[in-house]
Amino acid sequence: MRRVLRGIDLPASVRLETGPGDLLRLGVDHERFGSAEVYLHGAHVTGWTPPGGAPVLWLSAQSHFRSDAAIRGGIPICFPWFGGGPADDQKPSHGYARLRDWRLVAVSEDADGVTLAFALPVDDGDLPLEATYRVTVGEALGVALEVRNAGEEAVAFEEALHTYLAVSDVRQVAVEGLDGARYLDRLGGPEPVVQEEDVIRFAAETDRIYVETDAAVVVSDPGAGRRITVAKSGSSNTVVWNPWADKAHAMADFGDDEWPGMVCVETANVRTGAITLAPGETHVMTARIEVAAG
Ligand code: TA6
């Protein structure tokens, strides 16, 4: 088992290994903080399991593990656009960051957890944005996407930490924290809708971009006896998504019977919440995922 990656010494709690599709991944195993897996491909966190607990992130059993495809589940990094972008004219869907191998730039372990830091290589044709991503496996799972404008002009971009949470049955969960917020219904008209109900419940495909909200969101999952909180900073949008049966069936990397087991709560800055950076300016968006009994 390799203990060094490109000159970076790995602490005993971190191992470098080869996953499916021969994709390199870092495995974290810590008696206090649990276990996690992060692929260099997309700097993609595919799993986090607190000690003695159940996996918190959902990962499709049908996911591709190929250098030219996104991993289905965990926390895909959508950058520098979301979906097809504001004008729906950008490819690939959700940007190039999740399709590219990121470079591991630092690994540290302290009383707060194990932190892995990655840098996105900039290719010809990319926006002049330098992205670094920190994953902290601790009492909670923390992720932070830092973007710096390395160009000479102002640059606008979108970003989302597209978190797939594992739930017992999406038809039994309630999402709290967005009451009163407005959302763009991606399955409806262009005008924002106010979230009238106290909690979000799911009875069909749901694909909503909540706007101007910095609220922490709680996924209450009585079937699993737990509540998952997604707190955030530096983010004005929260996306809530479940594909339901038909859309899941239409995706080759999503099992037909898997859709009840997940809900996405995505920490984002998209559409009217897109970020514009002046030359040299930096922006950080963070998400903190934690689990409590309930
Ligand atoms: O965040 C929800 C969403 O934008 C949905 O519309 C759906 O497209 C989902 O992301 C997954 O997108 P992907 O490109 O990963 O298949």
PDB file of C-alpha atoms in Angstrom, residues 7 32 39 44 49 92 106 124 135 150 173 195-196 231 239 250 294:
ATOM      1  CA  GLY A   7       5.804  13.555  -2.494  1.00  0.00           C
ATOM      2  CA  ARG A  32     -13.011   8.743  15.780  1.00  0.00           C
ATOM      3  CA  TYR A  39     -11.427   9.789  -5.955  1.00  0.00           C
ATOM      4  CA  HIS A  44     -15.191  13.166  -5.902  1.00  0.00           C
ATOM      5  CA  THR A  49     -19.641   6.624   7.152  1.00  0.00           C
ATOM      6  CA  PRO A  92     -20.599  18.893 -20.530  1.00  0.00           C
ATOM      7  CA  ALA A 106      -1.992  18.433   0.907  1.00  0.00           C
ATOM      8  CA  ASP A 124      -6.489  25.306 -22.486  1.00  0.00           C
ATOM      9  CA  VAL A 135     -12.429  17.645   2.296  1.00  0.00           C
ATOM     10  CA  ALA A 150      -6.324  34.249 -12.003  1.00  0.00           C
ATOM     11  CA  VAL A 173     -38.545  11.814   4.470  1.00  0.00           C
ATOM     12  CA  GLN A 195     -42.217  27.281  -0.482  1.00  0.00           C
ATOM     13  CA  GLU A 196     -45.506  27.491   1.400  1.00  0.00           C
ATOM     14  CA  ALA A 231     -25.172  23.549   6.773  1.00  0.00           C
ATOM     15  CA  VAL A 239     -30.957  22.599  -4.955  1.00  0.00           C
ATOM     16  CA  ALA A 250     -33.739   6.932 -18.314  1.00  0.00           C
ATOM     17  CA  GLY A 294     -33.873  11.267  15.371  1.00  0.00           C
TER      18      GLY A 294
END
